[in-house]
Amino acid sequence: MVSPESLVRSHLKAIKAYSSARDEYEGEIGVFLDANENAIGSVTQTQVNRYPDPHHRKLKEAWSKIKDIDPDRIFFGNGSDEPIDLLIRLFCNPGTDHIITMPPTYGMYEVSAAINNIENKKIPLTENFQMDVPAVLAQITPSSKMIFVCSPNNPTGNLLNKQDVEEILESFQGIVVIDEAYIDFSSEPSWITQLSKYRNLVVLQTLSKAWGMAGIRVGSAMADPYIISMLEKIKPPYNLSLPNQQLAREAMGNVNQKNEEVDLILFERDRVKVELEQFLQVKKIFPSDANFLLVRFEESKPIFDHLIREKVIVRDRSSQINCNNCLRITIGTKGENDQLIKLIGDFYQA
Ligand SMILES: *Cc1c(COP(=O)(O)O)cnc(C)c1O
């Protein structure tokens, strides 16, 4: 069994977190003369003169009920991009250690690694975008500290095989990060059910996609309480603003609406897929467990340019490995999807 205690960078093991004014007194009512705030108020209508809760207690309580896990297994960051960076800083020694990613995949793992002077070893997914487990295991050395597994994967949209993920979790003596940004659109349950079985597992989820909260930048990392306590120590103390914490809590109070919107998006995803399949120039639509479709065109550039001219913007992924001539198309509203389909039809009939 991997112990995260043994994987944390040695200089961080005994690090002391910044002790903020709000750590010394937890009550909400009082005369607060401890944090050099402006007690008179804010110069805006919305009053934000007080520092927010650095420990996100109410948010964790709400998320803990939704996810059915203990609050001490929950970390909140400024988007999931923040825990990605913090996890790399927590476990990887610059210039020595490396992470493993499986392209084509989400780009931030590599960017965060590069910023921290951490090498990114890439083991491409197979042609049907599943993990090449033997190839991954063959690359592992004592300097392999983290494997990033994105499932459902961006930009391909598919879930990674459960057995493959399990094999990585069982065999790898480092941290396995499973990025579940699209889990709400997926037909499979989250890996958070396995957190007590694997102490080296970190699951990332975000409010940015299904929850419709991309603008407030709130993402969660769920893991062993020790890993969470270390992330809490190394994060910027007030990483979630007061309005963002309040809006995130409001979102968490509306699970039903989120679920209804997910159903609508899934319905539209199937409809867009059927419509696109009618075009001869659409060569392949990859199976999706997310809110987007990866579509291979005969030639992606002309259709991409046409859509841009008409102010419909999709993501060109054609330069990614095994994604030649592929565009990633986010499912929009019914009207937006109709517009997309009409524009593609016009272009191919012209
Ligand atoms: C969009 C996305 C994220 C980013 O999430 P934020 O919470 O907005 O930072 C993370 N991972 C994947 C795979 C994504 O597609």
XYZ file of C-alpha atoms and ligand atoms in Angstrom:
365
model
C 0.000 0.000 0.000
C 1.397 3.369 -1.013
C 1.625 5.881 1.798
C 1.215 9.484 0.692
C 3.275 10.506 3.751
C 6.333 8.953 2.118
C 5.687 10.690 -1.215
C 5.374 14.305 -0.059
C 8.471 16.406 -0.838
C 10.654 16.280 2.238
C 10.866 20.055 2.842
C 7.043 20.234 2.954
C 6.503 17.505 5.535
C 6.910 19.812 8.511
C 5.826 23.046 6.870
C 3.640 25.376 8.900
C 0.651 26.910 7.147
C 0.150 30.679 7.265
C -1.938 31.406 10.314
C -4.549 33.935 9.314
C -6.391 36.292 11.609
C -9.522 34.220 11.123
C -7.813 31.077 12.417
C -7.664 32.415 15.943
C -11.372 33.026 16.404
C -13.985 30.977 14.617
C -17.214 32.710 15.679
C -19.195 34.765 13.199
C -20.407 37.423 15.595
C -17.978 39.808 17.256
C -16.097 43.055 16.917
C -13.422 42.165 14.403
C -10.364 44.327 14.859
C -7.909 41.600 13.940
C -7.457 41.653 10.155
C -6.966 45.299 9.175
C -10.161 45.287 7.136
C -12.215 48.424 6.605
C -14.919 48.048 9.258
C -17.034 50.836 7.761
C -17.739 48.741 4.720
C -16.971 48.288 1.021
C -17.179 51.039 -1.568
C -19.393 48.748 -3.639
C -23.042 47.905 -3.115
C -22.158 44.289 -2.405
C -20.384 44.316 0.934
C -17.170 42.322 0.789
C -15.071 44.144 3.377
C -14.440 40.987 5.425
C -11.995 38.231 4.506
C -13.658 34.966 3.475
C -13.421 31.662 5.376
C -9.975 30.288 4.429
C -11.136 26.747 5.249
C -14.316 26.754 3.129
C -16.182 25.045 5.967
C -19.750 25.585 4.767
C -18.822 24.684 1.216
C -17.198 21.455 2.361
C -20.246 20.601 4.449
C -22.526 21.029 1.437
C -20.205 19.096 -0.931
C -19.714 16.357 1.641
C -23.476 15.721 1.680
C -23.755 15.753 -2.115
C -20.766 13.454 -2.608
C -21.334 11.336 0.499
C -17.734 11.653 1.714
C -16.229 13.160 4.869
C -15.386 16.890 4.789
C -11.775 16.046 5.701
C -11.455 14.347 2.306
C -12.380 17.570 0.469
C -10.219 20.429 -0.803
C -11.472 23.433 -2.763
C -9.360 25.394 -5.187
C -9.614 28.267 -7.611
C -10.881 25.910 -10.313
C -9.471 22.394 -10.522
C -6.487 24.008 -12.181
C -5.330 25.133 -8.724
C -5.203 21.638 -7.144
C -3.431 20.370 -10.289
C -0.658 22.887 -9.647
C -0.647 22.342 -5.862
C -0.482 18.550 -6.218
C 2.526 18.835 -8.510
C 4.209 21.165 -6.027
C 3.343 18.853 -3.128
C 4.786 15.659 -4.623
C 7.284 16.498 -7.379
C 10.833 17.753 -6.885
C 11.791 20.251 -9.614
C 14.442 19.040 -11.995
C 14.279 15.479 -10.682
C 10.787 14.010 -10.650
C 8.310 13.650 -13.471
C 4.608 13.206 -14.052
C 3.022 10.849 -16.582
C 0.187 11.943 -18.856
C -1.613 10.146 -21.652
C -2.229 12.394 -24.639
C -4.411 13.472 -26.237
C -5.590 14.897 -22.928
C -6.203 18.075 -20.953
C -3.361 20.543 -21.437
C -2.990 21.944 -17.928
C -1.135 18.942 -16.484
C 1.753 19.630 -18.826
C 1.634 23.413 -18.350
C 1.614 23.147 -14.555
C 4.432 20.611 -14.675
C 6.501 22.853 -16.969
C 5.977 25.898 -14.739
C 7.287 23.847 -11.830
C 10.251 22.493 -13.821
C 8.824 18.984 -13.759
C 9.222 16.713 -16.751
C 6.056 15.336 -18.350
C 6.469 11.810 -19.716
C 3.818 11.164 -22.325
C 2.448 7.716 -23.030
C -0.168 8.200 -25.744
C -3.580 6.622 -25.450
C -4.246 3.849 -27.954
C -6.062 4.660 -31.201
C -9.429 4.121 -29.585
C -8.272 6.424 -26.789
C -7.777 3.867 -24.019
C -4.746 3.582 -21.755
C -1.793 1.551 -22.892
C -1.245 0.110 -19.422
C 1.840 -2.034 -20.194
C 3.507 0.988 -21.839
C 2.682 3.168 -18.810
C 3.986 0.595 -16.337
C 7.145 0.135 -18.416
C 7.955 3.855 -18.108
C 7.697 4.001 -14.330
C 10.881 4.767 -12.394
C 11.441 5.927 -8.802
C 11.139 9.502 -10.150
C 7.601 8.892 -11.436
C 5.541 10.702 -8.823
C 2.126 11.207 -10.402
C -0.013 9.802 -13.174
C -2.813 12.009 -14.501
C -5.810 10.021 -15.690
C -8.570 12.058 -17.295
C -11.876 10.183 -17.394
C -14.085 11.048 -19.204
C -11.137 12.323 -21.194
C -10.847 15.760 -22.753
C -10.707 16.190 -25.806
C -11.794 12.658 -26.747
C -14.909 12.449 -24.531
C -14.644 8.769 -23.595
C -14.367 7.067 -20.226
C -11.186 5.112 -19.628
C -11.626 1.373 -18.963
C -12.276 0.690 -15.307
C -9.971 -2.350 -15.208
C -7.092 -0.310 -16.674
C -7.525 2.431 -14.083
C -7.666 -0.210 -11.354
C -4.459 -1.793 -12.608
C -2.696 1.574 -12.442
C -4.063 2.202 -8.937
C -2.899 -1.232 -7.783
C 0.553 -1.162 -9.386
C 1.764 2.429 -9.234
C 3.671 3.444 -6.123
C 2.916 7.123 -6.643
C -0.110 9.419 -6.771
C -2.890 8.695 -9.267
C -4.954 11.778 -10.093
C -8.261 11.015 -11.791
C -9.682 14.147 -13.366
C -13.464 13.839 -13.443
C -14.354 17.264 -14.812
C -17.097 15.627 -16.933
C -18.316 12.980 -14.478
C -21.848 14.414 -14.289
C -22.351 13.640 -17.976
C -21.058 10.130 -17.621
C -22.836 6.799 -17.347
C -20.291 5.470 -14.820
C -20.005 6.300 -11.110
C -17.193 8.465 -9.752
C -13.919 7.005 -8.476
C -14.546 8.797 -5.144
C -16.180 5.548 -3.959
C -12.660 4.044 -3.985
C -10.957 6.739 -1.903
C -10.790 4.677 1.280
C -9.336 1.744 -0.652
C -6.525 3.693 -2.353
C -4.639 6.239 -0.255
C -2.730 7.358 -3.357
C -5.897 8.312 -5.249
C -6.895 11.935 -5.831
C -10.148 12.695 -7.660
C -10.691 16.111 -9.226
C -14.140 17.485 -9.916
C -15.201 20.975 -10.851
C -18.193 23.279 -10.778
C -17.127 24.622 -14.191
C -18.847 22.187 -16.509
C -22.140 20.469 -15.543
C -22.827 22.892 -12.689
C -22.557 25.874 -15.015
C -20.240 27.836 -12.704
C -17.064 28.270 -14.819
C -16.979 32.005 -14.077
C -16.440 31.590 -10.339
C -13.484 29.185 -10.591
C -14.340 26.534 -7.995
C -12.971 23.018 -8.259
C -12.481 20.246 -5.743
C -9.856 17.651 -5.025
C -11.008 14.651 -3.024
C -8.460 12.355 -1.438
C -7.011 10.803 1.695
C -7.293 13.219 4.661
C -3.492 13.465 4.896
C -3.197 14.649 1.282
C -6.041 17.115 1.882
C -4.354 18.466 5.018
C -1.137 19.046 3.047
C -2.970 20.826 0.220
C -4.607 23.031 2.845
C -1.188 23.918 4.223
C 0.350 24.954 0.916
C -2.578 26.765 -0.705
C -2.845 30.553 -0.682
C -4.894 31.195 2.492
C -7.869 32.938 0.889
C -7.937 31.089 -2.432
C -11.733 31.296 -2.792
C -13.297 34.739 -2.605
C -16.389 35.420 -0.523
C -18.757 35.903 -3.503
C -17.383 32.748 -5.081
C -17.924 30.686 -1.946
C -21.452 32.053 -1.647
C -22.278 31.333 -5.286
C -20.788 27.855 -5.047
C -22.981 27.137 -2.027
C -25.994 28.433 -3.886
C -25.147 26.097 -6.782
C -24.821 23.144 -4.424
C -28.321 23.887 -3.167
C -29.671 23.349 -6.682
C -28.587 19.804 -7.511
C -31.922 19.090 -9.175
C -31.530 21.927 -11.620
C -28.015 20.765 -12.444
C -29.336 17.274 -13.125
C -32.133 18.600 -15.339
C -29.670 20.636 -17.377
C -27.380 17.625 -17.712
C -30.311 15.587 -19.066
C -31.067 18.310 -21.584
C -27.433 18.490 -22.700
C -27.272 14.695 -23.054
C -30.452 14.750 -25.151
C -28.929 17.442 -27.358
C -25.640 15.549 -27.569
C -27.423 12.550 -29.028
C -29.384 14.727 -31.435
C -26.294 16.606 -32.656
C -24.544 13.274 -33.142
C -27.379 11.901 -35.298
C -27.489 15.111 -37.346
C -23.739 15.205 -37.922
C -23.631 11.544 -38.925
C -25.654 12.427 -42.009
C -22.807 14.376 -43.586
C -20.509 12.330 -45.823
C -17.633 14.613 -44.811
C -18.026 13.582 -41.171
C -15.767 10.568 -40.930
C -16.122 9.692 -37.288
C -17.863 10.836 -34.125
C -16.094 9.423 -31.110
C -18.199 7.968 -28.272
C -18.778 10.647 -25.636
C -19.465 10.509 -21.918
C -19.050 14.284 -21.732
C -20.797 17.479 -22.876
C -18.915 17.621 -26.162
C -18.234 15.538 -29.224
C -14.895 14.908 -30.876
C -15.657 14.833 -34.565
C -13.320 13.775 -37.358
C -14.004 15.519 -40.656
C -12.620 14.680 -44.062
C -10.825 18.005 -43.744
C -11.247 19.940 -40.506
C -9.615 23.234 -41.496
C -12.146 24.457 -44.119
C -15.149 23.704 -41.904
C -13.435 25.214 -38.841
C -12.726 28.413 -40.813
C -16.262 28.521 -42.166
C -17.726 28.222 -38.655
C -15.422 30.970 -37.355
C -16.453 33.281 -40.221
C -20.029 32.741 -39.099
C -19.027 33.395 -35.475
C -19.523 29.815 -34.311
C -16.399 28.846 -32.450
C -15.399 25.231 -31.904
C -12.072 23.858 -30.721
C -9.563 22.692 -33.296
C -7.837 19.622 -31.849
C -6.378 18.423 -35.143
C -2.772 18.919 -34.035
C -3.175 16.553 -31.058
C -1.908 13.024 -31.330
C -4.416 10.682 -33.067
C -6.777 13.621 -33.545
C -5.958 14.595 -37.115
C -8.858 16.492 -38.743
C -10.727 16.500 -35.436
C -12.789 19.318 -33.988
C -14.105 19.296 -30.445
C -17.642 20.605 -30.405
C -19.264 21.608 -27.119
C -22.997 20.892 -26.956
C -24.808 24.229 -26.768
C -28.439 25.228 -26.394
C -30.952 23.739 -28.836
C -30.840 26.943 -30.874
C -27.051 27.021 -30.957
C -26.865 23.378 -31.986
C -29.399 23.996 -34.764
C -27.291 26.911 -35.972
C -24.148 24.738 -35.964
C -25.832 21.962 -37.931
C -27.322 24.412 -40.433
C -23.948 26.085 -41.035
C -22.250 22.745 -41.621
C -25.074 21.731 -43.996
C -24.802 25.015 -45.924
C -21.058 24.614 -46.277
C -21.173 21.074 -47.605
C -24.051 21.774 -49.978
C -22.473 24.909 -51.428
C -12.351 22.110 -18.020
C -11.443 21.127 -17.407
C -10.831 21.376 -16.194
C -10.806 22.771 -15.636
O -11.576 22.930 -14.593
P -11.589 24.293 -13.786
O -12.230 23.814 -12.549
O -12.423 25.243 -14.575
O -10.195 24.768 -13.578
C -10.072 20.388 -15.598
N -9.888 19.213 -16.207
C -10.455 18.949 -17.386
C -10.222 17.643 -18.028
C -11.223 19.899 -18.030
O -11.724 19.648 -19.241
